[in-house]
PDB file of C-alpha atoms in Angstrom:
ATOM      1  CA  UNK A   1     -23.739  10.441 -34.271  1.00  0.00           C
ATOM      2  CA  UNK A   2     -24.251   8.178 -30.987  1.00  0.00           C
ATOM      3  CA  UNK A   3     -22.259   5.123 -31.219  1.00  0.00           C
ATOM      4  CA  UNK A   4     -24.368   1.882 -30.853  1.00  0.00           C
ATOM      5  CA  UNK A   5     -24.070   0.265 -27.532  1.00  0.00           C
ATOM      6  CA  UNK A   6     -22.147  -2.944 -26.678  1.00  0.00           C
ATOM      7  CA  UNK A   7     -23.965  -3.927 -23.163  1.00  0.00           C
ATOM      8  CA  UNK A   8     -27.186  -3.973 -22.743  1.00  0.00           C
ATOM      9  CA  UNK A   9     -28.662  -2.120 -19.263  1.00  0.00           C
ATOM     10  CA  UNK A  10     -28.804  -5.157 -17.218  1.00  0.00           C
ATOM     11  CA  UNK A  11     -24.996  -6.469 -18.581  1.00  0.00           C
ATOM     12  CA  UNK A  12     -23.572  -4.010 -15.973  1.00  0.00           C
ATOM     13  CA  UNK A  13     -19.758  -4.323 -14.878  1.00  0.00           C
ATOM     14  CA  UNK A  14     -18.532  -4.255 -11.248  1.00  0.00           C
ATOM     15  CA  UNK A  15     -16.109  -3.002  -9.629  1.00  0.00           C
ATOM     16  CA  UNK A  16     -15.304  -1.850  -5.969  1.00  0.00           C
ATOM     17  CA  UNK A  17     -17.484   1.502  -4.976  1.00  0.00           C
ATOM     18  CA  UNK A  18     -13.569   3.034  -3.516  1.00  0.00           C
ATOM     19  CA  UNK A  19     -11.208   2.301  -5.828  1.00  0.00           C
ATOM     20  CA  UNK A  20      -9.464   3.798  -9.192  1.00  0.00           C
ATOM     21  CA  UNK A  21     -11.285   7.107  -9.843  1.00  0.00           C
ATOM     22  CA  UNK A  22     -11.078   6.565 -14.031  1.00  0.00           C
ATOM     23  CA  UNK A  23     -13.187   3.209 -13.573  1.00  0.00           C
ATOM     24  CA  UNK A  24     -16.526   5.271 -13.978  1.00  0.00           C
ATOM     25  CA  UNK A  25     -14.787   7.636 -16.296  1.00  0.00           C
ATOM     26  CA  UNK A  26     -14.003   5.438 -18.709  1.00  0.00           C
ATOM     27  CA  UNK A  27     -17.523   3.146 -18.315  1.00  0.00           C
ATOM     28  CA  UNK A  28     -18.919   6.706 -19.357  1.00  0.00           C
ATOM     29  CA  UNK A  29     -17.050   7.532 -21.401  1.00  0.00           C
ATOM     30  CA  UNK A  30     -17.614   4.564 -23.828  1.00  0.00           C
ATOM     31  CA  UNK A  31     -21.579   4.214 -22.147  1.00  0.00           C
ATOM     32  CA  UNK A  32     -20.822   0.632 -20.383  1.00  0.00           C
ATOM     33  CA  UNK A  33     -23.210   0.080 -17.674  1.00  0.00           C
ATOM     34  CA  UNK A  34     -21.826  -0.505 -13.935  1.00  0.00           C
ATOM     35  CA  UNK A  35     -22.247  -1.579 -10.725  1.00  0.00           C
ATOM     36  CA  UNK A  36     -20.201   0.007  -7.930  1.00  0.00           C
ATOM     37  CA  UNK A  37     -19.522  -2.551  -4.883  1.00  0.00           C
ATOM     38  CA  UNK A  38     -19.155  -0.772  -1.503  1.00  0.00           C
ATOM     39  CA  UNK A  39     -16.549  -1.746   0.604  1.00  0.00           C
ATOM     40  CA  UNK A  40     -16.525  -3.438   4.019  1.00  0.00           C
ATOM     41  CA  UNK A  41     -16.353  -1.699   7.272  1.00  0.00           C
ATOM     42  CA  UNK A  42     -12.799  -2.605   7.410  1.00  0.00           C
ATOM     43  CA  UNK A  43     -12.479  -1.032   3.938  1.00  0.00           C
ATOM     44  CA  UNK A  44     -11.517  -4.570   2.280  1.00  0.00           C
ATOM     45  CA  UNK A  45     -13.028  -5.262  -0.765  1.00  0.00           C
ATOM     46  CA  UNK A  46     -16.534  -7.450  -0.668  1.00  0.00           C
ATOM     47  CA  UNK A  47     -15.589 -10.484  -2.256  1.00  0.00           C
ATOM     48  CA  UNK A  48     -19.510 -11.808  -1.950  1.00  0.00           C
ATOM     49  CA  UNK A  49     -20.456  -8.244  -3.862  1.00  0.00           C
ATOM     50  CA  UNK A  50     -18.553  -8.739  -6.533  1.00  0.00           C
ATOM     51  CA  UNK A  51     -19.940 -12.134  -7.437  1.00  0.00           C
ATOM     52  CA  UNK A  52     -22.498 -13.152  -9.825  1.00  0.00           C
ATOM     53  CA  UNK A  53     -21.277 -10.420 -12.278  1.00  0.00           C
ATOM     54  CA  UNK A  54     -23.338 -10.545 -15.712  1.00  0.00           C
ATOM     55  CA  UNK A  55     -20.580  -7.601 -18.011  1.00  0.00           C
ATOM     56  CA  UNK A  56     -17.397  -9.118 -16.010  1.00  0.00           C
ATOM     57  CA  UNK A  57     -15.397  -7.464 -12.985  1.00  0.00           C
ATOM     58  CA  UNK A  58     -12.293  -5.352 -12.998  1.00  0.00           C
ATOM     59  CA  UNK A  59     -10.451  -4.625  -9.149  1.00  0.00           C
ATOM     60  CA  UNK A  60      -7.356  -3.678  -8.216  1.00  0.00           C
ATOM     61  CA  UNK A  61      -5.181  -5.806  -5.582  1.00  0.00           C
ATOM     62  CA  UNK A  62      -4.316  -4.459  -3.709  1.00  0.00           C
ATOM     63  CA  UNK A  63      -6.471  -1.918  -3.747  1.00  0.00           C
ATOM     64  CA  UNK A  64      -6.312   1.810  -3.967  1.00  0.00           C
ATOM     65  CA  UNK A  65      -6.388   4.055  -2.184  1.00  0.00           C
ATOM     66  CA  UNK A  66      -7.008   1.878   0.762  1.00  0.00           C
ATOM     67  CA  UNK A  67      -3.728  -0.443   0.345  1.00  0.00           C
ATOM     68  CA  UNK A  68      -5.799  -3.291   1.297  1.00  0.00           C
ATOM     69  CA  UNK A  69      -5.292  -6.592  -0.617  1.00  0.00           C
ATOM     70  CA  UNK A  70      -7.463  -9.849  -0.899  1.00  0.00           C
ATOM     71  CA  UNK A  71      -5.675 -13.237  -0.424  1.00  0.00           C
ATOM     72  CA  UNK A  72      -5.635 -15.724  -3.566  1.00  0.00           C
ATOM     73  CA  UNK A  73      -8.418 -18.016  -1.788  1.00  0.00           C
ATOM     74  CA  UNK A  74     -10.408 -14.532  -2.598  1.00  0.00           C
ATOM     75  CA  UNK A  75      -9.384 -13.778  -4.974  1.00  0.00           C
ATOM     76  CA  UNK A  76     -10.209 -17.386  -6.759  1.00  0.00           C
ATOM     77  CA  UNK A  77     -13.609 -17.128  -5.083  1.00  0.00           C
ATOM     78  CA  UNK A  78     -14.741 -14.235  -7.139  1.00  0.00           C
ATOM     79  CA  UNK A  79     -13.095 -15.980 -10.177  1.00  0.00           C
ATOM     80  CA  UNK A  80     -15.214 -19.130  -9.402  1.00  0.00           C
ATOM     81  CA  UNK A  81     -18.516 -17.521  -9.029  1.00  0.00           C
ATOM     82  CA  UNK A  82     -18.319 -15.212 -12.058  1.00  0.00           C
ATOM     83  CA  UNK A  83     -17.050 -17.976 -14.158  1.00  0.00           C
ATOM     84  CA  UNK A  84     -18.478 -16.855 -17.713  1.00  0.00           C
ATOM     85  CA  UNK A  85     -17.279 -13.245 -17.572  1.00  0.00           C
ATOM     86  CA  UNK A  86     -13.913 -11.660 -17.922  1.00  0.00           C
ATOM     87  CA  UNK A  87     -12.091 -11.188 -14.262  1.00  0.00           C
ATOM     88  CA  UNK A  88      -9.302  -8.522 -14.728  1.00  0.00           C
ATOM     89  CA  UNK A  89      -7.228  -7.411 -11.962  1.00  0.00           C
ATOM     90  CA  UNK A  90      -5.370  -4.536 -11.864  1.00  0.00           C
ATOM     91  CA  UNK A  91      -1.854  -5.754 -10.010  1.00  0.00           C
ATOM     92  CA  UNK A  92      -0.206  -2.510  -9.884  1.00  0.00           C
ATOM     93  CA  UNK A  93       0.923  -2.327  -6.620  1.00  0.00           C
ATOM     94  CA  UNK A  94       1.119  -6.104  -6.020  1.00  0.00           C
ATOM     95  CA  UNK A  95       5.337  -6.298  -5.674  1.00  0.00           C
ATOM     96  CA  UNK A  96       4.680  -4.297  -2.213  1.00  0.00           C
ATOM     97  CA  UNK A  97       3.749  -7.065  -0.383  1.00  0.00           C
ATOM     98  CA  UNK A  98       0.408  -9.123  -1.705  1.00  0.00           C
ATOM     99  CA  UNK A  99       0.853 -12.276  -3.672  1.00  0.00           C
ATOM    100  CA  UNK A 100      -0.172 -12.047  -7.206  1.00  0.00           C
ATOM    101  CA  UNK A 101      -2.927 -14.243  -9.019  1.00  0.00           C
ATOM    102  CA  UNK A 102      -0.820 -14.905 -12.346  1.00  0.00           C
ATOM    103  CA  UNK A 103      -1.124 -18.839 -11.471  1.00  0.00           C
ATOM    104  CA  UNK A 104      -4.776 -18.251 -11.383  1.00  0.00           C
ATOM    105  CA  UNK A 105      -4.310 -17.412 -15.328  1.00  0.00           C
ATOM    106  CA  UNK A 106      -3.642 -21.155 -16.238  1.00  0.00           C
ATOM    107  CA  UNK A 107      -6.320 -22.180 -14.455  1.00  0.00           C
ATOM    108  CA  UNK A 108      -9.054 -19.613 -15.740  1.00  0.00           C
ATOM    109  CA  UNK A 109      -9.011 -18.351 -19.092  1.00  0.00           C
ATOM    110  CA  UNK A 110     -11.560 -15.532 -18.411  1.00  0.00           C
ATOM    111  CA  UNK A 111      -8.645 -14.286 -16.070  1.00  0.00           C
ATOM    112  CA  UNK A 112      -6.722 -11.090 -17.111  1.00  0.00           C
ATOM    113  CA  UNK A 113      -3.672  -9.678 -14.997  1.00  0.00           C
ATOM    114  CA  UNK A 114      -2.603  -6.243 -16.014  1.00  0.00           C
ATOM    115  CA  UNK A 115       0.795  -4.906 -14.298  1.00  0.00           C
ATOM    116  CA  UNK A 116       2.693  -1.658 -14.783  1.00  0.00           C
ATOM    117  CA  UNK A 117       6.038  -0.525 -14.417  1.00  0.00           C
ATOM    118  CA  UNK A 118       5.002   2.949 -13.210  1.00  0.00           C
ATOM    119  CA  UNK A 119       5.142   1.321  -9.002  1.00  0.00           C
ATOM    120  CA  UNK A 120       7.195  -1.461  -7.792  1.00  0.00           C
ATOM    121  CA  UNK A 121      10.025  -0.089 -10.761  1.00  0.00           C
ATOM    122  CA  UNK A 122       9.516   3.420  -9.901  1.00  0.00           C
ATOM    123  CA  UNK A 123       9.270   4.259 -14.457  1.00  0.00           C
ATOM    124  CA  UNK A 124       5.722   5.977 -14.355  1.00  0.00           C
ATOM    125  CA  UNK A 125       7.466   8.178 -17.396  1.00  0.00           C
ATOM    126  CA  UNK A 126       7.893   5.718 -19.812  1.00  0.00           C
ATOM    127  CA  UNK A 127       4.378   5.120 -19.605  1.00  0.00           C
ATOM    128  CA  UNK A 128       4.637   0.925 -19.783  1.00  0.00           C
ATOM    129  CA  UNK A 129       2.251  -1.434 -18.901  1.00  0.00           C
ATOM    130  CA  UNK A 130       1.402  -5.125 -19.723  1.00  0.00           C
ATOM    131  CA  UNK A 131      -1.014  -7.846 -19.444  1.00  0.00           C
ATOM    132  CA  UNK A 132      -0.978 -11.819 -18.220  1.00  0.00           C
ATOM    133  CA  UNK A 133      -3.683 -13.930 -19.583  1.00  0.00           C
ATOM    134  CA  UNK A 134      -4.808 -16.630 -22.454  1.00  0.00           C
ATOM    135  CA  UNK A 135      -4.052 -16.219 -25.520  1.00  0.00           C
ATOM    136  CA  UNK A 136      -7.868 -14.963 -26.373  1.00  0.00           C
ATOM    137  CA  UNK A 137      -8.030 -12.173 -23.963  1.00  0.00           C
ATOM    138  CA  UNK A 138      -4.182 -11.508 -25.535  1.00  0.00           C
ATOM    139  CA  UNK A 139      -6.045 -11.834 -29.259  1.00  0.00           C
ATOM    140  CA  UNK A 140      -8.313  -9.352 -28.206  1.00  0.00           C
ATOM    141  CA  UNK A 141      -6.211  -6.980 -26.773  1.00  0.00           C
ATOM    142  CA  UNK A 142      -4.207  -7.707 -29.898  1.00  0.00           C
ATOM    143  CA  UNK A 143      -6.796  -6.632 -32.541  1.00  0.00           C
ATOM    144  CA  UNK A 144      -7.416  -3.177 -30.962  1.00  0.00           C
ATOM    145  CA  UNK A 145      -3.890  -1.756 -29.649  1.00  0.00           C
ATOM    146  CA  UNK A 146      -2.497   0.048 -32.668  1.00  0.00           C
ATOM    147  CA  UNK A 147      -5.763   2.395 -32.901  1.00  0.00           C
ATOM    148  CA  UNK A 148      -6.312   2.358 -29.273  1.00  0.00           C
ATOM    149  CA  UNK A 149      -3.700   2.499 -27.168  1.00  0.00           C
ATOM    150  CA  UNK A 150      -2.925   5.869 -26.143  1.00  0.00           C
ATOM    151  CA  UNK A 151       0.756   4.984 -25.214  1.00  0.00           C
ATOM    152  CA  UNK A 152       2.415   3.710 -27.435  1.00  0.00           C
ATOM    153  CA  UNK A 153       5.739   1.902 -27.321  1.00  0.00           C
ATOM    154  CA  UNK A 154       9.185   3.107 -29.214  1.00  0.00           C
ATOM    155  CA  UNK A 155      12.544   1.372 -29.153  1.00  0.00           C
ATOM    156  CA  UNK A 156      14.238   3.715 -25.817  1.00  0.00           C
ATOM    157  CA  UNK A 157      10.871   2.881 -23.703  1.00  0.00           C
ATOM    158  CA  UNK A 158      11.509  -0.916 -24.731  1.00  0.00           C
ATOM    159  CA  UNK A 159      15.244  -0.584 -23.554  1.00  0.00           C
ATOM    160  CA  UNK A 160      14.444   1.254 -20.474  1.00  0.00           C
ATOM    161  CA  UNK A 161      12.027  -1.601 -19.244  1.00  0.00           C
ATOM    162  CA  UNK A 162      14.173  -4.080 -20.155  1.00  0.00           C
ATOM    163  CA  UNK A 163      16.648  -3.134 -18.153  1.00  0.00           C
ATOM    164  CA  UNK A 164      14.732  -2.374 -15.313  1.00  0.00           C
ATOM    165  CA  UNK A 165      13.071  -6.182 -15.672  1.00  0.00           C
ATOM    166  CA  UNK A 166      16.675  -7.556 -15.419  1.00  0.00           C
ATOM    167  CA  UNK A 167      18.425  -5.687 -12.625  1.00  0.00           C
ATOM    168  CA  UNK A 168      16.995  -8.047  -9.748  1.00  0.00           C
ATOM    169  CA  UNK A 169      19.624  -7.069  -7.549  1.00  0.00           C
ATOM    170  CA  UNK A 170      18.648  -2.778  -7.495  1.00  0.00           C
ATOM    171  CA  UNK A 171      14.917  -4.048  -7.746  1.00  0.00           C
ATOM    172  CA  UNK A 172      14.930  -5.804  -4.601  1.00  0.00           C
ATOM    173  CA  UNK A 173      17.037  -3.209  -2.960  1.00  0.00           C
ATOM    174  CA  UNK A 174      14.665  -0.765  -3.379  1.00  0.00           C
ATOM    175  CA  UNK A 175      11.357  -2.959  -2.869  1.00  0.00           C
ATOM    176  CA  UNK A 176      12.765  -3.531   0.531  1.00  0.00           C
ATOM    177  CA  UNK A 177      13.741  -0.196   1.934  1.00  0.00           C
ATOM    178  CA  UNK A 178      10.661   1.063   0.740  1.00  0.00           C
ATOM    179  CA  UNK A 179       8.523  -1.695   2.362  1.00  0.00           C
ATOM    180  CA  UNK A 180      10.363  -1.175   5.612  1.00  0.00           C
ATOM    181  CA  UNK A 181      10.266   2.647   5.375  1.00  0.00           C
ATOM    182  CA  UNK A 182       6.330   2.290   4.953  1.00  0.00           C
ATOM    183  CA  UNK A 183       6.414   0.311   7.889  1.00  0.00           C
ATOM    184  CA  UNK A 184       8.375   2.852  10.286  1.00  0.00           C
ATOM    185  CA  UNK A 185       5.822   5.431   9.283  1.00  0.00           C
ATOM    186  CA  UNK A 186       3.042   3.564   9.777  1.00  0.00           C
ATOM    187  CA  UNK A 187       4.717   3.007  13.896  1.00  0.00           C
ATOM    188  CA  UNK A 188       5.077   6.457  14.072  1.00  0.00           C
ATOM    189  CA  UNK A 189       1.650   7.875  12.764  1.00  0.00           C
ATOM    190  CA  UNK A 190       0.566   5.830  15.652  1.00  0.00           C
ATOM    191  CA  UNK A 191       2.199   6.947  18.161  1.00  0.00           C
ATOM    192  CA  UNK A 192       0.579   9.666  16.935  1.00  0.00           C
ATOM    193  CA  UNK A 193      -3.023   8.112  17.107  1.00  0.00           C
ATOM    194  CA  UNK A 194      -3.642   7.654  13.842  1.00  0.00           C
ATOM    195  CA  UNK A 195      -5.574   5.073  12.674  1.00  0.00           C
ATOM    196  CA  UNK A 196      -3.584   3.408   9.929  1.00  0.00           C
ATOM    197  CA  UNK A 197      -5.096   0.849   7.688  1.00  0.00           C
ATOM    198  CA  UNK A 198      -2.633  -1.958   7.460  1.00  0.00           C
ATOM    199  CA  UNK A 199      -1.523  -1.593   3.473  1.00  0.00           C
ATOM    200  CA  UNK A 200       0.271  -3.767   0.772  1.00  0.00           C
ATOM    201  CA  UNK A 201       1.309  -0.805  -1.127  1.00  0.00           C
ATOM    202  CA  UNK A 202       3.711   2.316  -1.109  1.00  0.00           C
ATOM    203  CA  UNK A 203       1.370   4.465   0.680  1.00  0.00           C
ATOM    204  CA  UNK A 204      -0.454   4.373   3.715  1.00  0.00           C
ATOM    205  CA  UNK A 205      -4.328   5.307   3.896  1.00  0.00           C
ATOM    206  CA  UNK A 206      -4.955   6.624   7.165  1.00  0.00           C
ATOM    207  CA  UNK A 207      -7.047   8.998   9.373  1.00  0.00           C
ATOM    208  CA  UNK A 208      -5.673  11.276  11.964  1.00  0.00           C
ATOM    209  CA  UNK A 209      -7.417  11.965  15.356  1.00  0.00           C
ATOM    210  CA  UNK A 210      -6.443  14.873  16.934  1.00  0.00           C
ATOM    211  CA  UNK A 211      -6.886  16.930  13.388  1.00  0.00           C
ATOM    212  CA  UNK A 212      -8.845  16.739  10.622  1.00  0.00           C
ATOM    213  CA  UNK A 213      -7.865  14.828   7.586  1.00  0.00           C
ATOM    214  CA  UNK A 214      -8.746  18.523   5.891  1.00  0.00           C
ATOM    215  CA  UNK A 215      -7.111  20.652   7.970  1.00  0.00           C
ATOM    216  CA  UNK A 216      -3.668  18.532   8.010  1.00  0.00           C
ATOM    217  CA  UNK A 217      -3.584  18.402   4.097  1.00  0.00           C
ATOM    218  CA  UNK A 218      -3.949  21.875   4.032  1.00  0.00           C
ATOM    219  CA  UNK A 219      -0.995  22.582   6.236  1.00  0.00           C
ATOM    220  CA  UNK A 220       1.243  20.553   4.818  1.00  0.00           C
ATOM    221  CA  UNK A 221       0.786  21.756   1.458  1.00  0.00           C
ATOM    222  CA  UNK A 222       1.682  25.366   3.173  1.00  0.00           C
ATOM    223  CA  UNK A 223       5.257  23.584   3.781  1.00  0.00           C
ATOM    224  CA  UNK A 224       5.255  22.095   0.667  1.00  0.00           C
ATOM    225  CA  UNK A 225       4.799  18.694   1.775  1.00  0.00           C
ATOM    226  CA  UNK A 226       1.964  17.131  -0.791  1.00  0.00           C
ATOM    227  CA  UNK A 227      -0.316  14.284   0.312  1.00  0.00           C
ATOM    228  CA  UNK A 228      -3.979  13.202  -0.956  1.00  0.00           C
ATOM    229  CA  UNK A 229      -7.168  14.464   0.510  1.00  0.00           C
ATOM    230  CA  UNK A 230     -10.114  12.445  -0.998  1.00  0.00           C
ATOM    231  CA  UNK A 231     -13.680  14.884  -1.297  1.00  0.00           C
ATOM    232  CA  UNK A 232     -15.443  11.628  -0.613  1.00  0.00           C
ATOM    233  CA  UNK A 233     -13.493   9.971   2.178  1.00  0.00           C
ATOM    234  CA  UNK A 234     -13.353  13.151   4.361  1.00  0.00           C
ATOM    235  CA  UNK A 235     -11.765  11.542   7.620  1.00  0.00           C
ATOM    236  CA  UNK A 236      -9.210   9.528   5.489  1.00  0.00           C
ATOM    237  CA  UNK A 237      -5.987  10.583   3.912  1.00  0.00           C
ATOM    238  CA  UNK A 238      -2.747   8.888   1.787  1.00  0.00           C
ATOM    239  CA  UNK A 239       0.610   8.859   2.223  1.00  0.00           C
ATOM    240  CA  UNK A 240       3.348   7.828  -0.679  1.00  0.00           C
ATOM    241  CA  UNK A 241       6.141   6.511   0.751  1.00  0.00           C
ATOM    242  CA  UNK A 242       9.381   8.664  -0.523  1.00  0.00           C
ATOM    243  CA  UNK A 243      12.715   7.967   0.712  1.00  0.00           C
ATOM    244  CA  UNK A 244      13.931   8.057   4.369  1.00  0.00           C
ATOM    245  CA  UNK A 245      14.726  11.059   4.794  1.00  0.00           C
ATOM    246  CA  UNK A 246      11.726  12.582   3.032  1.00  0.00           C
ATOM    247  CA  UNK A 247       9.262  10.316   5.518  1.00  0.00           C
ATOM    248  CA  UNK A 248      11.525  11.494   8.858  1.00  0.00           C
ATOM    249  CA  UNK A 249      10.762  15.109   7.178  1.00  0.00           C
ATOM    250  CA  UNK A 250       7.291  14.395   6.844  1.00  0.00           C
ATOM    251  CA  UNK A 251       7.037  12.650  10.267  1.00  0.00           C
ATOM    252  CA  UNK A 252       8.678  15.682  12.192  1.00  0.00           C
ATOM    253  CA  UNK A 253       6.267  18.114  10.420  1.00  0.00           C
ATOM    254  CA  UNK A 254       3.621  16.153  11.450  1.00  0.00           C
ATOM    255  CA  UNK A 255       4.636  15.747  15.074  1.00  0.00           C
ATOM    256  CA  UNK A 256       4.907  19.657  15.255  1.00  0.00           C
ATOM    257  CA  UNK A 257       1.614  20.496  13.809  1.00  0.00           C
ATOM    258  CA  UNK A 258       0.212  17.707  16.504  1.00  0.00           C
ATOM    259  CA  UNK A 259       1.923  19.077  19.276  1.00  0.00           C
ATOM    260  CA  UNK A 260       0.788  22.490  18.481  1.00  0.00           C
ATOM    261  CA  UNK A 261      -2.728  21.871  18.717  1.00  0.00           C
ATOM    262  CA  UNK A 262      -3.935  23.716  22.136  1.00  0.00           C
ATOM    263  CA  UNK A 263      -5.940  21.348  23.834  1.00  0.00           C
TER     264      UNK A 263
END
């Protein structure tokens, strides 16, 4: 049985051509016409594309895997100029360093922030997300939870977020060092001559020059040191940010495999 459609052809969503991979899974997956948006040359997202939407938009900002994150002023632009269709944006990695649109929700009711505690609070177990909108996106998100929602929430997830939401002190610990850490690797991948995109996030998209993006990924993982290598962005790779001394590690491996290139 084929389940009747709820967007007709031309009703097509957008959303940024580089971005989440389960976008176009999931538009597939429930047979919801898109539009993907390529990105700039500087791999920001095109704030003109993704105007003039007619099924609604859905980005991520920052972005991934680039790291790259529009200001509010874009942000509010694509809001403006898509003003009858539901705007969500995916703020998942927002606490890293790009300023989040929640005001924007007061001002727009077609606006929908959705945040997770799997990033910024390091609990990607307890499998806890949330959303920041009016209360008629919240209705409808409402109505359909308890059959839909594939994760749902018991008493010791509840606790465990809780507590994480009220220890400011550890949270902004930890924000920090990892912010600064990301921004000691980034100095030192260029010394290396790397191109490193500048990024908002706890990883680093970048794209070495002396090896291939392939060819590093595939030494690493022969020491056991696990990055992403992206099929479609061939040149490009990204880097989580781990701890200190995992990133020195990672750094010094790096630096060897460089210097034993013969030229």
């Amino acid at each position: 049985m084929r389940f009747k459609r709820f967007f007709e052809p031309n009703e097509a969503i957008k959303f940024p051509e580089i971005t989440y991979s389960f976008y176009p899974v999931y538009a597939k997956l429930y047979d919801i016409p898109y539009q993907t948006v390529p990105l700039k040359d500087d791999f920001s997202i095109d704030v003109e594309g993704m105007c003039e939407s007619i099924g609604g938009v859905i980005f991520p900002n920052p972005n991934a895997p680039t790291g790259i994150a529009l200001n509010l002023n874009e942000v509010e632009s694509i809001i403006k100029r898509n003003p009858n269709q539901v705007i969500i944006i995916d703020e998942a990695y927002v606490d890293f360093g790009a300023d989040t649109a929640v005001p924007l929700t007061k001002k727009y009711p077609n606006v929908l922030i959705t945040r997770t505690l799997s990033k910024s609070h390091a609990l990607a177990g307890i499998r806890l997300g949330y959303a920041i909108g009016s209360s008629e996106l919240i209705e409808g998100l409402e109505r359909i939870k308890n059959s839909f929602n594939s994760y749902t929430i018991n008493r010791i997830t509840l606790a465990g977020a809780e507590a994480a939401m009220k220890d400011d002190i550890y949270y902004d610990q930890t924000l920090n060092q990892i912010i600064e850490t990301r921004e000691w690797t980034k100095q030192e991948l260029e010394h290396l001559e790397f191109e490193v995109i500048p990024s908002q996030t706890n990883f680093l998209f970048v794209k070495p020059t002396k090896i291939t993006a392939k060819e590093l990924y595939e030494t690493l993982k022969q020491q056991e040191i696990y990055i992403r290598f992206f099929e479609n962005l061939e040149d490009y790779l990204r880097i989580s940010i781990g701890s200190e001394d995992d990133m020195k590690t990672f750094v010094n491996e790096v630096t060897n495999i460089i210097n034993s290139i013969k030229v």
